[in-house]
C-alpha positions as a Markdown table, in Angstrom:
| # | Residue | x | y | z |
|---|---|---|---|---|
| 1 | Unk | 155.9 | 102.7 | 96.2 |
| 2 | Unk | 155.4 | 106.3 | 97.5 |
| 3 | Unk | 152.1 | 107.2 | 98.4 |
| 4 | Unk | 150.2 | 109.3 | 95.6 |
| 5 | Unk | 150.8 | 105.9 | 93.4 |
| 6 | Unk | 149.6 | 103.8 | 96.2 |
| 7 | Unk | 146.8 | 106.1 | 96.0 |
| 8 | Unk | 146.3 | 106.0 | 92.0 |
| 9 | Unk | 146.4 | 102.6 | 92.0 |
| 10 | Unk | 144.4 | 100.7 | 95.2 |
| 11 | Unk | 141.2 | 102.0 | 97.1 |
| 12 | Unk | 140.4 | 100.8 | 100.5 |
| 13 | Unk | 137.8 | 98.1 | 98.9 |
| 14 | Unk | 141.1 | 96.0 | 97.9 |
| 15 | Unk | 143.0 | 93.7 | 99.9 |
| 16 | Unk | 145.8 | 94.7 | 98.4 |
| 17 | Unk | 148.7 | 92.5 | 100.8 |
| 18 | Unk | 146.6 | 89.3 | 100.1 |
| 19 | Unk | 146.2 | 89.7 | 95.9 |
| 20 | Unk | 149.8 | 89.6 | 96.0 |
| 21 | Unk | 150.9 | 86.8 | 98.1 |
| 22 | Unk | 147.6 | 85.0 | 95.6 |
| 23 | Unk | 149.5 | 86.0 | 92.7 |
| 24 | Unk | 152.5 | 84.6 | 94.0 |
| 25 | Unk | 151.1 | 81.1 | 95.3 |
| 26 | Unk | 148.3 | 81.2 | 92.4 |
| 27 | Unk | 151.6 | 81.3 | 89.9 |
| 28 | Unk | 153.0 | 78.1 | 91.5 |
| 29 | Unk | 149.9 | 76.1 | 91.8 |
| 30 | Unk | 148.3 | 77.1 | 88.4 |
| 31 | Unk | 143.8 | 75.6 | 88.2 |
| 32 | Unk | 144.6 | 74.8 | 91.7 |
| 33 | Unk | 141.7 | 75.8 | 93.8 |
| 34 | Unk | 143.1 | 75.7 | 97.6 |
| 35 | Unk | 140.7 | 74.1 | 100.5 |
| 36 | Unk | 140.7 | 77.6 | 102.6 |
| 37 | Unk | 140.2 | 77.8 | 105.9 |
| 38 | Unk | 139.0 | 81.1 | 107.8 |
| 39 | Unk | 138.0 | 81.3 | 111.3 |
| 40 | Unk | 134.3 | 81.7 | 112.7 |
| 41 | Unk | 135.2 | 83.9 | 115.8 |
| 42 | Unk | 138.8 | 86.1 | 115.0 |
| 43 | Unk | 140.8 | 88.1 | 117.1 |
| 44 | Unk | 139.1 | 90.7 | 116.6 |
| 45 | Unk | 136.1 | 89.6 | 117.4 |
| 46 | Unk | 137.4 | 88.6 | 120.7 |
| 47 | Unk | 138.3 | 84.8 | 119.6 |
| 48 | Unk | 141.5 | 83.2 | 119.4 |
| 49 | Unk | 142.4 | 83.3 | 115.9 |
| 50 | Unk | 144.6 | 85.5 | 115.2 |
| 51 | Unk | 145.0 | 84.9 | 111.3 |
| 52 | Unk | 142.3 | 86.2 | 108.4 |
| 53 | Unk | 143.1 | 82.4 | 107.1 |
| 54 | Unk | 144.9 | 79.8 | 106.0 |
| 55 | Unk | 145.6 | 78.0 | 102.4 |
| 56 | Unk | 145.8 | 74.3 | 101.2 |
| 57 | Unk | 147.6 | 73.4 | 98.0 |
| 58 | Unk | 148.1 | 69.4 | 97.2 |
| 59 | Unk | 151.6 | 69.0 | 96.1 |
| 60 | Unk | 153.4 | 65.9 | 94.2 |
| 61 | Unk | 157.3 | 67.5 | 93.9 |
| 62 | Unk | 159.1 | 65.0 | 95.7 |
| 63 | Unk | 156.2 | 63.1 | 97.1 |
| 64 | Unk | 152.9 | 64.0 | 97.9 |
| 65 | Unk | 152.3 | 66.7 | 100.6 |
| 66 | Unk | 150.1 | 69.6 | 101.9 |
| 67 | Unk | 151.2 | 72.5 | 101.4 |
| 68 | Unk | 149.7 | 75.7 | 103.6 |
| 69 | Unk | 150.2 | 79.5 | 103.4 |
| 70 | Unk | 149.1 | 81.7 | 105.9 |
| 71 | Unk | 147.6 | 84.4 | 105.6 |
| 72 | Unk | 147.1 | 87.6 | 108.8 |
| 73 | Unk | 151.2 | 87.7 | 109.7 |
| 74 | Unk | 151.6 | 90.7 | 106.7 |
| 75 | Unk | 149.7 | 94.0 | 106.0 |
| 76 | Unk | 146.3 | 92.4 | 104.0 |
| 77 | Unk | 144.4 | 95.2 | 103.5 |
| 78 | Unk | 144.4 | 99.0 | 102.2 |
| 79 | Unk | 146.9 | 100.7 | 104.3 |
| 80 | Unk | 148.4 | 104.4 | 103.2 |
| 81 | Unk | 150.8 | 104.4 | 106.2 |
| 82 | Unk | 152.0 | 101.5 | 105.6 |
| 83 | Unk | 152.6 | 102.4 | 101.6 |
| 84 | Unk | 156.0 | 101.7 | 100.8 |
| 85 | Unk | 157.3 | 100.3 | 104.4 |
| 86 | Unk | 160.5 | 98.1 | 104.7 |
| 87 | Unk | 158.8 | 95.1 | 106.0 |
| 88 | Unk | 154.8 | 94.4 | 105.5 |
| 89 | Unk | 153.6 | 94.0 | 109.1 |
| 90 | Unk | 155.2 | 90.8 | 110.7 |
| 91 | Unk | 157.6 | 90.9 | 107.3 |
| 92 | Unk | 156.8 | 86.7 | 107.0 |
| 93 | Unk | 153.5 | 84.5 | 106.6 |
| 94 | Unk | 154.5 | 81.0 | 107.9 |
| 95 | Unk | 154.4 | 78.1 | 105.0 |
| 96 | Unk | 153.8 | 74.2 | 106.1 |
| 97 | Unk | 154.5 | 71.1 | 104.3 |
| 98 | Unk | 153.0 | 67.8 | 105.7 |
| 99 | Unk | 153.8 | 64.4 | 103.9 |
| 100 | Unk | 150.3 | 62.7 | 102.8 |
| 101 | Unk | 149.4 | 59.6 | 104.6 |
| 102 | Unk | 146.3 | 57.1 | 104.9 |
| 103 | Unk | 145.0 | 60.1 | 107.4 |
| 104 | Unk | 143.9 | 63.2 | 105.9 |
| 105 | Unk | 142.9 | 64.9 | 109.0 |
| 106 | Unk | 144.5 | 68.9 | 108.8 |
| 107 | Unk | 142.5 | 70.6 | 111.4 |
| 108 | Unk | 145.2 | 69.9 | 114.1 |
| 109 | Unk | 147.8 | 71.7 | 111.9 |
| 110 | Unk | 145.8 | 74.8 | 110.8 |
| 111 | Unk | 145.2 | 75.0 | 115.2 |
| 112 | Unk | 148.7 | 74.3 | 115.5 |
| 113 | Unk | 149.0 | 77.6 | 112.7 |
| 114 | Unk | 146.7 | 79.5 | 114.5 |
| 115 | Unk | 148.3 | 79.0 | 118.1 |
| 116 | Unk | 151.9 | 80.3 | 116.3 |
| 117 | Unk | 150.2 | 83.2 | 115.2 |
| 118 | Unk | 148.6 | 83.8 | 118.7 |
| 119 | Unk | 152.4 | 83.8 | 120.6 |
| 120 | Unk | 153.2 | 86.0 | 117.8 |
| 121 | Unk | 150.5 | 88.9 | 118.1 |
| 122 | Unk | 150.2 | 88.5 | 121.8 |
| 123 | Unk | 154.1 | 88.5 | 122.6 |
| 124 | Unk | 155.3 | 90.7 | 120.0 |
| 125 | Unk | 157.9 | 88.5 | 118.7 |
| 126 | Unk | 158.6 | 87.7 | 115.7 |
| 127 | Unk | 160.5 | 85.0 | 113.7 |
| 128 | Unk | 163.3 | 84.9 | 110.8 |
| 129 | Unk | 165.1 | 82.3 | 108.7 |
| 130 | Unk | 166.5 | 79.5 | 111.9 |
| 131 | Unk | 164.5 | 80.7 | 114.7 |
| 132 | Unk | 162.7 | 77.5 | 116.7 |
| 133 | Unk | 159.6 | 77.5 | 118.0 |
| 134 | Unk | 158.6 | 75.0 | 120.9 |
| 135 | Unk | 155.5 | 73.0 | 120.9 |
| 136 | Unk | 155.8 | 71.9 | 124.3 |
| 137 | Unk | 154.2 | 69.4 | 123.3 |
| 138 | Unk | 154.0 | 66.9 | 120.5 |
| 139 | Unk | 153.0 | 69.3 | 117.3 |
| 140 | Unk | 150.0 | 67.0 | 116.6 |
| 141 | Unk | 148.6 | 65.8 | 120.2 |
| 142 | Unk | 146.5 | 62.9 | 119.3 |
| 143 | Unk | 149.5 | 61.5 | 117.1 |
| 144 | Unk | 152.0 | 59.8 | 118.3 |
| 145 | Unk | 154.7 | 61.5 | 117.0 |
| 146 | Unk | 158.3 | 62.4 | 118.0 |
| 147 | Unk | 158.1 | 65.7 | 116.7 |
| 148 | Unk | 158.0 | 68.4 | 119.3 |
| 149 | Unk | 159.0 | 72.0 | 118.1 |
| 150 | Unk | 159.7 | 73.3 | 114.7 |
| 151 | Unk | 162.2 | 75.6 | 112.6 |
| 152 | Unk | 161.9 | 78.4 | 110.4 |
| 153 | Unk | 163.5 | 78.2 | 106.7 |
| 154 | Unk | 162.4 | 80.1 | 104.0 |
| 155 | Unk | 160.5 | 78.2 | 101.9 |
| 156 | Unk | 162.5 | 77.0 | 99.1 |
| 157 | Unk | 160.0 | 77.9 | 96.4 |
| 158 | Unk | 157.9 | 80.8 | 97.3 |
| 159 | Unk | 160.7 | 82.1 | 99.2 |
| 160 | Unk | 160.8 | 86.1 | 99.8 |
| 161 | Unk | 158.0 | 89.4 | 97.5 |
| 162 | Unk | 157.7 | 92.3 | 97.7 |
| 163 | Unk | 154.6 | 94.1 | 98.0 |
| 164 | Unk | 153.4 | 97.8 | 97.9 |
| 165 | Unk | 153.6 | 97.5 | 101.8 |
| 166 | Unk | 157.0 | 96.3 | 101.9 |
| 167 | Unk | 159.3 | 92.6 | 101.7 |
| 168 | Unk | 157.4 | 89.3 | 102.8 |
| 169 | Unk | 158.8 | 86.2 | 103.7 |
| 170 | Unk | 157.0 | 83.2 | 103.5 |
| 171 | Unk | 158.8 | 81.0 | 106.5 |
| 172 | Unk | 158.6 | 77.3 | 106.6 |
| 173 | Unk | 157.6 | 75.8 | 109.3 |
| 174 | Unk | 159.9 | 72.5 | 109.8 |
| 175 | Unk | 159.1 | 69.8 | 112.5 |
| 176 | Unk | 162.1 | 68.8 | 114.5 |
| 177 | Unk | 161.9 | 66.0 | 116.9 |
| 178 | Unk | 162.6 | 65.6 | 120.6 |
| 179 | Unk | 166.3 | 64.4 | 120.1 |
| 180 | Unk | 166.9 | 67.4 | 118.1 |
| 181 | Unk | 165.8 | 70.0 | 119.8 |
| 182 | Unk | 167.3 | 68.6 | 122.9 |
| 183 | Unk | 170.6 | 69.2 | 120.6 |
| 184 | Unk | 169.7 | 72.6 | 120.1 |
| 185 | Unk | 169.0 | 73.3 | 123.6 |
| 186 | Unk | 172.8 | 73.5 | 124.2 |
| 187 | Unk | 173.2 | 76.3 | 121.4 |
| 188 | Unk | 170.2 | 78.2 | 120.0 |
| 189 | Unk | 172.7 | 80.0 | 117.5 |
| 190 | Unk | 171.5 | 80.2 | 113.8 |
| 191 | Unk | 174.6 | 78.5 | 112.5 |
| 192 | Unk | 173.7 | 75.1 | 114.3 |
| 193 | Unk | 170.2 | 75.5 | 113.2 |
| 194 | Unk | 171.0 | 76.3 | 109.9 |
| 195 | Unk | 173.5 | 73.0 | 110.0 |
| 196 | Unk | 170.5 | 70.9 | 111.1 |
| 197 | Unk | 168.1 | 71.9 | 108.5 |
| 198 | Unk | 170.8 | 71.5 | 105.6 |
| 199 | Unk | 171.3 | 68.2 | 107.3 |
| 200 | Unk | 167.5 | 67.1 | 106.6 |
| 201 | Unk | 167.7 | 68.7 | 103.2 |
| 202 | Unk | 169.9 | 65.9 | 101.9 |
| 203 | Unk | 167.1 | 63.4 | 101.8 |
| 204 | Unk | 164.7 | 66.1 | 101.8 |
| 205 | Unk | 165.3 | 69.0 | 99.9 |
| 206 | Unk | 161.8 | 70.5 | 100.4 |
| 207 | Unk | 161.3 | 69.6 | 104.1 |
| 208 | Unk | 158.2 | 68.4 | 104.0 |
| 209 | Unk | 157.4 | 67.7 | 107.4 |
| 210 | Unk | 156.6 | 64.1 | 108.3 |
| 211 | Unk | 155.1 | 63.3 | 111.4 |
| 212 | Unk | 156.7 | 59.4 | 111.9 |
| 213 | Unk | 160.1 | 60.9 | 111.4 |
| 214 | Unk | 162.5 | 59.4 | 114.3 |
């Protein structure tokens, strides 16, 4: 989209990155109305959280599961230099599907979110399709749970847009436990995380996340 159209058809009262990425999400969870989840004290307010929010569908394809979508990593707002660029800031939001279970608590994954998004803005780096991210730690601390980093995957229903400020990816955020990462540790290389994921898609084929996976 070159800019005179860009121009035409948004003015700087629109959050034009975010409508789309709701369009997308909206289309897949039709008279779903998300729990939403937006920080008190941002970034840019001096605070710690770095993303404008965070999304919560309920899901029942293949069993019952959470389902978030970020929302800060891509251009959100009225942008004319960023009007028709390759990659729409980050070029990703980060997706996140945990399997229901008697405990509905979510907070500790939307701080686990948030803390992803802060290495991000404060580091510089971003992530793609088979990148790992280390929790040093269990992913949920007061759970005792195996899982201690995760993997990116695209997310194998919202996948990748494009919007007027260029592609999005929506990366899934997949937990991997201990004994896998320490399998990884001995070669980072896409292939062999690719070959683990597509190993957990076999009884999984959404990778939903579960956190008394051994």
């Amino acid at each position: 989209m070159d800019l005179d159209t860009y121009k035409k058809i948004f003015s700087e009262e629109d959050a034009v990155g975010w409508d789309v990425i709701d369009e997308v999400v909206d289309a897949l969870y039709p008279n779903q109305e998300p729990t939403h989840y937006a920080p008190d004290f941002p970034a840019s307010l001096g605070g710690d959280s770095y993303l404008d929010g965070i999304s919560v569908y309920q899901s029942d394809k293949q069993e019952p599961h959470f389902h978030f979508v970020t929302y800060g990593f891509s251009n959100l707002y009225y942008d004319e230099k960023s009007a028709g660029g390759d990659y729409s800031g980050f070029g990703f939001e980060l997706t996140f599907r945990l399997k229901k279970t008697g405990d509905k608590n979510v907070t500790w994954a939307i701080n686990f979110l948030q803390n992803i998004a802060k290495y991000v803005f404060t580091s510089g780096n971003y992530f793609e399709p088979y990148h790992v991210f280390p929790a040093n730690s269990p992913i949920r601390l007061d759970y005792n749970t195996e899982l201690i980093a995760v993997a990116f995957v695209l997310d194998p229903e919202l996948g990748e847009i494009e919007t007027p400020h260029g592609t999005v990816q929506f990366l899934q955020a997949v937990g991997i436990t201990s004994q896998e990462f320490q399998m990884l540790k001995k070669d980072f290389s896409i292939g062999k995380v690719e070959e683990l994921m597509g190993h957990l898609r076999k009884d999984n084929p959404l990778l939903i996340t579960d956190l008394d996976r051994k």
